[in-house]
Short mmCIF file of C-alpha atoms in Angstrom, two decimals:
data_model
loop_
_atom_site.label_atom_id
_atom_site.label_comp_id
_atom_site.label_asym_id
_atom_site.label_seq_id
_atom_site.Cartn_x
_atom_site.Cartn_y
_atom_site.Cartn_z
CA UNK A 1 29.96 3.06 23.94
CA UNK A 2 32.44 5.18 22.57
CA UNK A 3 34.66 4.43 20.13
CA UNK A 4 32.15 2.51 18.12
CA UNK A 5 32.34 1.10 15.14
CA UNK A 6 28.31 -0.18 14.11
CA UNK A 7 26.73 -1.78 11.02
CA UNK A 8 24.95 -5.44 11.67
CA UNK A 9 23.92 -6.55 8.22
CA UNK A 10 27.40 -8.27 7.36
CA UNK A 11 28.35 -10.53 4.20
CA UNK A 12 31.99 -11.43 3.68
CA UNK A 13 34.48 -15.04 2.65
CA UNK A 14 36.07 -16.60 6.09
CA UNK A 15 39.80 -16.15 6.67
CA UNK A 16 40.29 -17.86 9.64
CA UNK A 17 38.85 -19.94 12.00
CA UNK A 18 39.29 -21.27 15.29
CA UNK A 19 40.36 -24.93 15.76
CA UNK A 20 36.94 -26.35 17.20
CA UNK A 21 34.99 -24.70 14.07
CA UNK A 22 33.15 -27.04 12.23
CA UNK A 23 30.62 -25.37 10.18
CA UNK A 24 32.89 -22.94 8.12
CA UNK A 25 36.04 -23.11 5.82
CA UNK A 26 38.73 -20.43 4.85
CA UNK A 27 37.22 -19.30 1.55
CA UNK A 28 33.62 -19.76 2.82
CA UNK A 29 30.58 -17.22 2.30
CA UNK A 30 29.16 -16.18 5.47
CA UNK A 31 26.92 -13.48 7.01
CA UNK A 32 25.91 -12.18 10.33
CA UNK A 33 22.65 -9.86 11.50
CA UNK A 34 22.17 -7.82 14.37
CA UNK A 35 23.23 -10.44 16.75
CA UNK A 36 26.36 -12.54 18.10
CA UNK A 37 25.66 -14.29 20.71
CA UNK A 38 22.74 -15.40 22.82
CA UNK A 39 22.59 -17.44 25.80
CA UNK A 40 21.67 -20.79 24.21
CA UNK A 41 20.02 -22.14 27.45
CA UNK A 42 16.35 -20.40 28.00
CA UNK A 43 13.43 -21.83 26.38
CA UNK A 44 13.48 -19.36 23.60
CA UNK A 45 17.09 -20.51 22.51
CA UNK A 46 16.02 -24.12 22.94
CA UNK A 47 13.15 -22.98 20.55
CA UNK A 48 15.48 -21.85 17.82
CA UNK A 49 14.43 -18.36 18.67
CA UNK A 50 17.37 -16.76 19.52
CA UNK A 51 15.90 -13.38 18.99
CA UNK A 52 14.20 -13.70 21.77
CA UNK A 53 16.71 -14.55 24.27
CA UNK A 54 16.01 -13.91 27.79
CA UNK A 55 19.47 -14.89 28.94
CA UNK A 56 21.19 -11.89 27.45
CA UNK A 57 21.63 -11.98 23.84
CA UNK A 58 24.71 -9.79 22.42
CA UNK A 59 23.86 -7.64 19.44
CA UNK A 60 26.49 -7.07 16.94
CA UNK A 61 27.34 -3.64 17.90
CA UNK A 62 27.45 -1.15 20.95
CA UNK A 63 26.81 -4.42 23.38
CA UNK A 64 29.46 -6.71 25.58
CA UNK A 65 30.54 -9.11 24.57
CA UNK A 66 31.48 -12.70 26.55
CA UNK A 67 34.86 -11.56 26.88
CA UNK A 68 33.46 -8.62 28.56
CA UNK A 69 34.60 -5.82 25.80
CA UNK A 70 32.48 -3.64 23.23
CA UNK A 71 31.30 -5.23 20.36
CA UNK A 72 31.98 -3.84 17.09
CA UNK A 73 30.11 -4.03 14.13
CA UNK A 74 30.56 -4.62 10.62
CA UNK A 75 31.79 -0.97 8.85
CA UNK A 76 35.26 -2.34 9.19
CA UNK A 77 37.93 -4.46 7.91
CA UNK A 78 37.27 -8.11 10.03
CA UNK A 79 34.79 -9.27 12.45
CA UNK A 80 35.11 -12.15 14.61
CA UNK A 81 31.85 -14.32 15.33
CA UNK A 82 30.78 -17.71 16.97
CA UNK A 83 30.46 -20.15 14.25
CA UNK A 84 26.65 -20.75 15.49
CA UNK A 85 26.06 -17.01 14.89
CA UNK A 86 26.94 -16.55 11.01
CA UNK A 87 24.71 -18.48 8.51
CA UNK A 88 25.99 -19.40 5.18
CA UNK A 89 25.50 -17.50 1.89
CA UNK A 90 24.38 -19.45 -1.05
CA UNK A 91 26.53 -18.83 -4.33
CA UNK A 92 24.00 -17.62 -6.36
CA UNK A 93 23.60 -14.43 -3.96
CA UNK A 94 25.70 -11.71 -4.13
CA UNK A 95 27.48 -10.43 -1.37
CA UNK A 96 26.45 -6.60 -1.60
CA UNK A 97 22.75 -7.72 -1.96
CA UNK A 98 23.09 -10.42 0.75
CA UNK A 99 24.07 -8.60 3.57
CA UNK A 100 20.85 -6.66 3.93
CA UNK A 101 18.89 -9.61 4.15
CA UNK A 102 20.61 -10.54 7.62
CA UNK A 103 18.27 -8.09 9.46
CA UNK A 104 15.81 -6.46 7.07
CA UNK A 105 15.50 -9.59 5.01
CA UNK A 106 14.70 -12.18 8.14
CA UNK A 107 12.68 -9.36 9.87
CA UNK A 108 10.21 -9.49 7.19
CA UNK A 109 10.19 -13.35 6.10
CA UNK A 110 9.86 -14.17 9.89
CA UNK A 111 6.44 -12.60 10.64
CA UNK A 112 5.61 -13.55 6.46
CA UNK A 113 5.80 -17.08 8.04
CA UNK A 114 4.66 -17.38 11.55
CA UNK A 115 1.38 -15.47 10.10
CA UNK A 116 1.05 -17.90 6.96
CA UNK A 117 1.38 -15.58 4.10
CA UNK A 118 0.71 -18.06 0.92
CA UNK A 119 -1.41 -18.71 -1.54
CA UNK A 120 -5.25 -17.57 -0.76
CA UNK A 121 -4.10 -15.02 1.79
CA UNK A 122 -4.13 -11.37 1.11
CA UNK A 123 -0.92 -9.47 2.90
CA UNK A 124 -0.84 -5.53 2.63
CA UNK A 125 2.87 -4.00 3.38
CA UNK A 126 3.07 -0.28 4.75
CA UNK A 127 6.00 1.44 3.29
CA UNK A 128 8.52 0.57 0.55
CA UNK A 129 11.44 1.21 1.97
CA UNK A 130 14.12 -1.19 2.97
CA UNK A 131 12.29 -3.72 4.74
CA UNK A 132 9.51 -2.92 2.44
CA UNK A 133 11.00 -3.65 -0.70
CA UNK A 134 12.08 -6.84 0.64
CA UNK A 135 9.12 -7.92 2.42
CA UNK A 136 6.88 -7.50 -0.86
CA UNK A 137 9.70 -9.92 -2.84
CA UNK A 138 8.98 -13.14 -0.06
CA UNK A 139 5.13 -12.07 0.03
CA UNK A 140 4.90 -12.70 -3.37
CA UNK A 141 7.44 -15.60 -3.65
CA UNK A 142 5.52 -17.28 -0.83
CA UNK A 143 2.15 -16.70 -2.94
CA UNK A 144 0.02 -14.18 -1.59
CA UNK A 145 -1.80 -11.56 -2.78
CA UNK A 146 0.33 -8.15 -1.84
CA UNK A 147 -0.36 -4.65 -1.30
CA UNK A 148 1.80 -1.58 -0.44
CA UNK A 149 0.26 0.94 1.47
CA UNK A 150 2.59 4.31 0.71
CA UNK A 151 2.37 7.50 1.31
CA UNK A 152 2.97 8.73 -2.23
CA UNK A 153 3.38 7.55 -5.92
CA UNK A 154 6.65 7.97 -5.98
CA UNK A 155 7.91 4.26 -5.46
CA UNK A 156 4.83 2.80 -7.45
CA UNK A 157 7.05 1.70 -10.34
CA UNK A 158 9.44 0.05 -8.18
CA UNK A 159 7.02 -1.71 -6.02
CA UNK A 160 5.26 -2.78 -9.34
CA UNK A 161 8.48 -4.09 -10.84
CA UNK A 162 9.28 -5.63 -7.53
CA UNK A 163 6.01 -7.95 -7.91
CA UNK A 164 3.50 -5.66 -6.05
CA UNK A 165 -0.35 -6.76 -7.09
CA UNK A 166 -1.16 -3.60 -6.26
CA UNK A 167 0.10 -0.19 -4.98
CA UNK A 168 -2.07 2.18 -3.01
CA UNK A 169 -1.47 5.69 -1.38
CA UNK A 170 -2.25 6.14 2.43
CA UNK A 171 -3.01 10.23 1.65
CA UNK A 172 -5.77 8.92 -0.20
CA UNK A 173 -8.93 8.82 2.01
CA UNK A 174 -10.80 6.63 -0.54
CA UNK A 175 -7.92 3.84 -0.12
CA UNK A 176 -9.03 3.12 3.06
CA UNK A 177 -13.00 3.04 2.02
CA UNK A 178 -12.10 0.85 -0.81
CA UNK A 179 -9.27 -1.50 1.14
CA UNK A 180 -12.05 -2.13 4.43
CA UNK A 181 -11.82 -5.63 5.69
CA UNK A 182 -9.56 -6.77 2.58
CA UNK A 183 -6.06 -8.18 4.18
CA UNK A 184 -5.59 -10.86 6.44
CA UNK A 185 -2.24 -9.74 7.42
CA UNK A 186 -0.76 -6.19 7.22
CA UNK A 187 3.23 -5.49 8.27
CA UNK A 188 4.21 -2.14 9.27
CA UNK A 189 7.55 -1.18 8.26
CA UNK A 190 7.59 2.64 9.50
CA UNK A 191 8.60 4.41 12.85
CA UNK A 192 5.77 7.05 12.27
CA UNK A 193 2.77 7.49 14.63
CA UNK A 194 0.56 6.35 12.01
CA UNK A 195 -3.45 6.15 13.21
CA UNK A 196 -3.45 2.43 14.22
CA UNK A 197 -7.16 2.04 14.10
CA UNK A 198 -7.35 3.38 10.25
CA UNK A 199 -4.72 0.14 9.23
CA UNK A 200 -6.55 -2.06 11.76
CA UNK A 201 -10.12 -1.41 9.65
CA UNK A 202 -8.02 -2.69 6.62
CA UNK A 203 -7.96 -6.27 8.31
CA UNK A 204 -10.80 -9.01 7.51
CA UNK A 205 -11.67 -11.16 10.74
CA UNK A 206 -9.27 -12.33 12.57
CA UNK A 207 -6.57 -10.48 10.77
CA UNK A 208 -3.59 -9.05 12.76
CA UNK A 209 -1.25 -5.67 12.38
CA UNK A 210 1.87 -6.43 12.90
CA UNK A 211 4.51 -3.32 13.80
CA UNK A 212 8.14 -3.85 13.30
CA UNK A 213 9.73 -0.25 13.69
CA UNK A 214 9.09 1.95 17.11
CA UNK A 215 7.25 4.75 16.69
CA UNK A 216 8.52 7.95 18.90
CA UNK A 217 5.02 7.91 20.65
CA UNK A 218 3.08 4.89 22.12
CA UNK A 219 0.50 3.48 19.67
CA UNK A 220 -3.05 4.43 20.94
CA UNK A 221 -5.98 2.07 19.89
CA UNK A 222 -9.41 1.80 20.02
CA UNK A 223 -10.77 -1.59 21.88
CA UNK A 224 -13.43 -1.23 19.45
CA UNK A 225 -11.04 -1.85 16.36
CA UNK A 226 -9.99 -5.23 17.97
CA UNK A 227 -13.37 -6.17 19.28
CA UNK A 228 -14.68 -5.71 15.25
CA UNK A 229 -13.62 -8.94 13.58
CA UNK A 230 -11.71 -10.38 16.22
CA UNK A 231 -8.54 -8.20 15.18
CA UNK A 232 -5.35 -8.43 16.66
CA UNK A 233 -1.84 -6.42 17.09
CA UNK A 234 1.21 -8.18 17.42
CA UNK A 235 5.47 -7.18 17.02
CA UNK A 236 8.47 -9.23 16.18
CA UNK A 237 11.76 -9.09 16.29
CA UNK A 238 14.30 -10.36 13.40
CA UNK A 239 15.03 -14.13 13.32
CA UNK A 240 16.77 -16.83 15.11
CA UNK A 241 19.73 -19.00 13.32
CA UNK A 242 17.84 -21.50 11.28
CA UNK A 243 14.98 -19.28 10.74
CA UNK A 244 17.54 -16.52 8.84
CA UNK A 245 19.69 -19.49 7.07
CA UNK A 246 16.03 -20.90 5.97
CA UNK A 247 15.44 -17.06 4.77
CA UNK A 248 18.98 -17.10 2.20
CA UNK A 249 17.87 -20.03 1.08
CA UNK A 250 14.77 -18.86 0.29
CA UNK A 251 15.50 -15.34 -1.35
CA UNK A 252 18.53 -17.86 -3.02
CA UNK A 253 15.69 -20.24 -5.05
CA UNK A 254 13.56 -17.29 -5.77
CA UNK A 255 15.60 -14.85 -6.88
CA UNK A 256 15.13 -12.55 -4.34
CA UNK A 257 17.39 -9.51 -3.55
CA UNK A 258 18.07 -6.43 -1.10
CA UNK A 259 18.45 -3.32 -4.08
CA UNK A 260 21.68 -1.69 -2.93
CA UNK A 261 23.72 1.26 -3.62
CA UNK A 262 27.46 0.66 -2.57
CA UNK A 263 29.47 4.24 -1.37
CA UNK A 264 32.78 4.91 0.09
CA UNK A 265 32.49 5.59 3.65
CA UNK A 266 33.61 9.00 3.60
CA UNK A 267 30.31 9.46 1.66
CA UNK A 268 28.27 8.11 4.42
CA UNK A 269 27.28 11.70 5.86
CA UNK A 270 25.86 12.55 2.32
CA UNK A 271 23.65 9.09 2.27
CA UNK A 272 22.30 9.97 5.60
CA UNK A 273 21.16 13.25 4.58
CA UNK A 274 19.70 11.90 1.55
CA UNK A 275 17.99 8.96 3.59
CA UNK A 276 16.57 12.03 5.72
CA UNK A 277 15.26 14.11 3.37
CA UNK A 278 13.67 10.89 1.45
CA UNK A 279 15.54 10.83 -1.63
CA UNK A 280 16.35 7.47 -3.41
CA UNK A 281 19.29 6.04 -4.09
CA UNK A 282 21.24 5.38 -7.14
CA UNK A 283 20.67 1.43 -7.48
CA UNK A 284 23.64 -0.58 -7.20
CA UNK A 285 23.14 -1.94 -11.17
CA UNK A 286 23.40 2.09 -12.14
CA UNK A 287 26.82 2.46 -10.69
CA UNK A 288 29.70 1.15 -12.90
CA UNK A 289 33.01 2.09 -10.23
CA UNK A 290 32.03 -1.36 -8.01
CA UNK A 291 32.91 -4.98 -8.93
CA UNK A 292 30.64 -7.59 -8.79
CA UNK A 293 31.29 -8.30 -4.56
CA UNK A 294 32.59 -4.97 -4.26
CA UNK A 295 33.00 -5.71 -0.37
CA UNK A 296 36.29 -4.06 -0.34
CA UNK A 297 34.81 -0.52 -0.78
CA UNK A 298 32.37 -0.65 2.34
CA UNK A 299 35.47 -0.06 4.39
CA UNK A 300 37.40 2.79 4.90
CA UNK A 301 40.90 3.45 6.63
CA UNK A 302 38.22 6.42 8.62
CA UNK A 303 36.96 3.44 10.69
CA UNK A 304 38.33 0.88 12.80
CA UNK A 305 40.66 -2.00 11.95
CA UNK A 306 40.23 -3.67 14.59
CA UNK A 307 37.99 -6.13 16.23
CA UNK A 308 37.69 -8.37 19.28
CA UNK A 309 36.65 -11.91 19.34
CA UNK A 310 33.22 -11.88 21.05
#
């Protein structure tokens, strides 16, 4: 819905709020994911599983809101959310590392947790990338053996210094000889039509594959690979309120971060083609131009000003 204005992993301080608000103060550190609003009534609500709502939850950008007008997301200068809808941001976090962990960071810890990654489990992550890198931070923190599956070297030293046990590459037929029946619990971070039934040989019985992106083709499987070892396949979506404050918390006590590199918008075409042709970025600790919160310069005068209250 055109003009749109979209980001949905969102870390700023208050500035206002409404007279009813209870939970937040001017001056307060708050962030938002991919969603604003959800219905609050059915039985996934009730759950505290927002993320599922069946009622009609409003994501963050490029939905409608209650008021009945676009939602806009967070590339610009203020954003207007339901109190219920914005969890707060412990001090010790910063701001430009936070705001990733709104929807990458509770779309790994969620499925980390409902699956019972911890100590005496062995989890196996497939791709380093921005969930990836994230995901492999809680695995660890949470105490379980972890594994990224990659399809190159080229991020080994980062997923080593990240707290990887160990790093293996998916190009590499012997990786999936030597890796047969080892994990309990594998994540898939990547959209690509990977061969399902390879990954689900990697599981031990009853182990389950769990796919977070959308691959551009439907995943085709072999009963056979769920029939061995009483496998299973399973998705997720992100988080619901508590489960994404419990997450901050979390990363907050451990010391866990989303690595960031902060541009000017009008550099955003020049990230995308980067992101596209697989080049990494310059890590935020390299660059010396952005303060410490920095928020100021992920805004540009190029994108909106303006918001509505949802």
């Amino acid at each position: 819905m055109y003009p749109l204005v979209p980001g949905h992993e969102i870390a700023g301080i208050v500035s206002a709020v409404g007279s009813k608000v209870t939970k937040f103060a001017v001056g307060d550190r708050a962030g938002v994911g991919n969603m604003v609003y959800s219905c609050r009534e059915c039985p996934n609500c009730r759950a505290g599983l927002e993320q599922y709502c069946s009622g009609g939850r409003v994501l963050a950008y490029n939905a409608v809101g209650r008021d009945g007008q676009p939602t806009h997301g967070g590339y610009s200068e203020k954003i207007v959310v339901d109190e219920a809808f914005a969890v707060r941001i412990p001090e010790n976090v910063p701001l430009r590392n936070a705001a990733p962990l709104f929807c990458a960071g509770v779309t790994m810890y969620s499925p980390l947790r409902h699956w019972n990654a911890g100590p005496g489990k062995r989890v196996a992550i497939i791709g380093l990338g921005g969930l990836g890198h994230v995901g492999v931070q809680i695995s660890k923190a949470l105490g379980a053996h972890t594994t990224v599956l990659d399809l190159s070297q080229a991020k080994r030293d980062d997923g080593l210094r990240l707290g990887t046990d160990e790093y293996r590459v998916t190009t590499d037929a012997g990786t999936f000889a030597d890796l047969a029946n080892a994990f309990d619990l594998i994540i898939s971070t990547v959209p690509r039509n990977a061969d399902p039934d390879a990954y689900l040989g990697l599981l031990a019985r009853d182990g389950t594959l769990v796919h977070l992106a959308i691959p551009e083709k439907p995943l085709s499987i072999s009963a056979v690979s769920l029939l061995n070892d009483r496998r299973s396949i399973a998705g997720t979506r992100s988080g619901g309120l508590a489960e994404t404050q419990e997450m901050i918390d979390f990363c907050a006590e451990y010391g866990i971060r989303a690595e960031v590199e902060v541009i000017d918008a009008d550099r955003i075409d020049e990230a995308y083609e980067r992101l596209l042709a697989g080049r990494r970025p310059v890590p935020v600790r390299d660059r010396h131009q952005h303060d410490g919160e920095g928020l100021g310069r992920w805004t540009s005068d190029r994108l909106a000003r303006r918001h509505r209250p949802f």
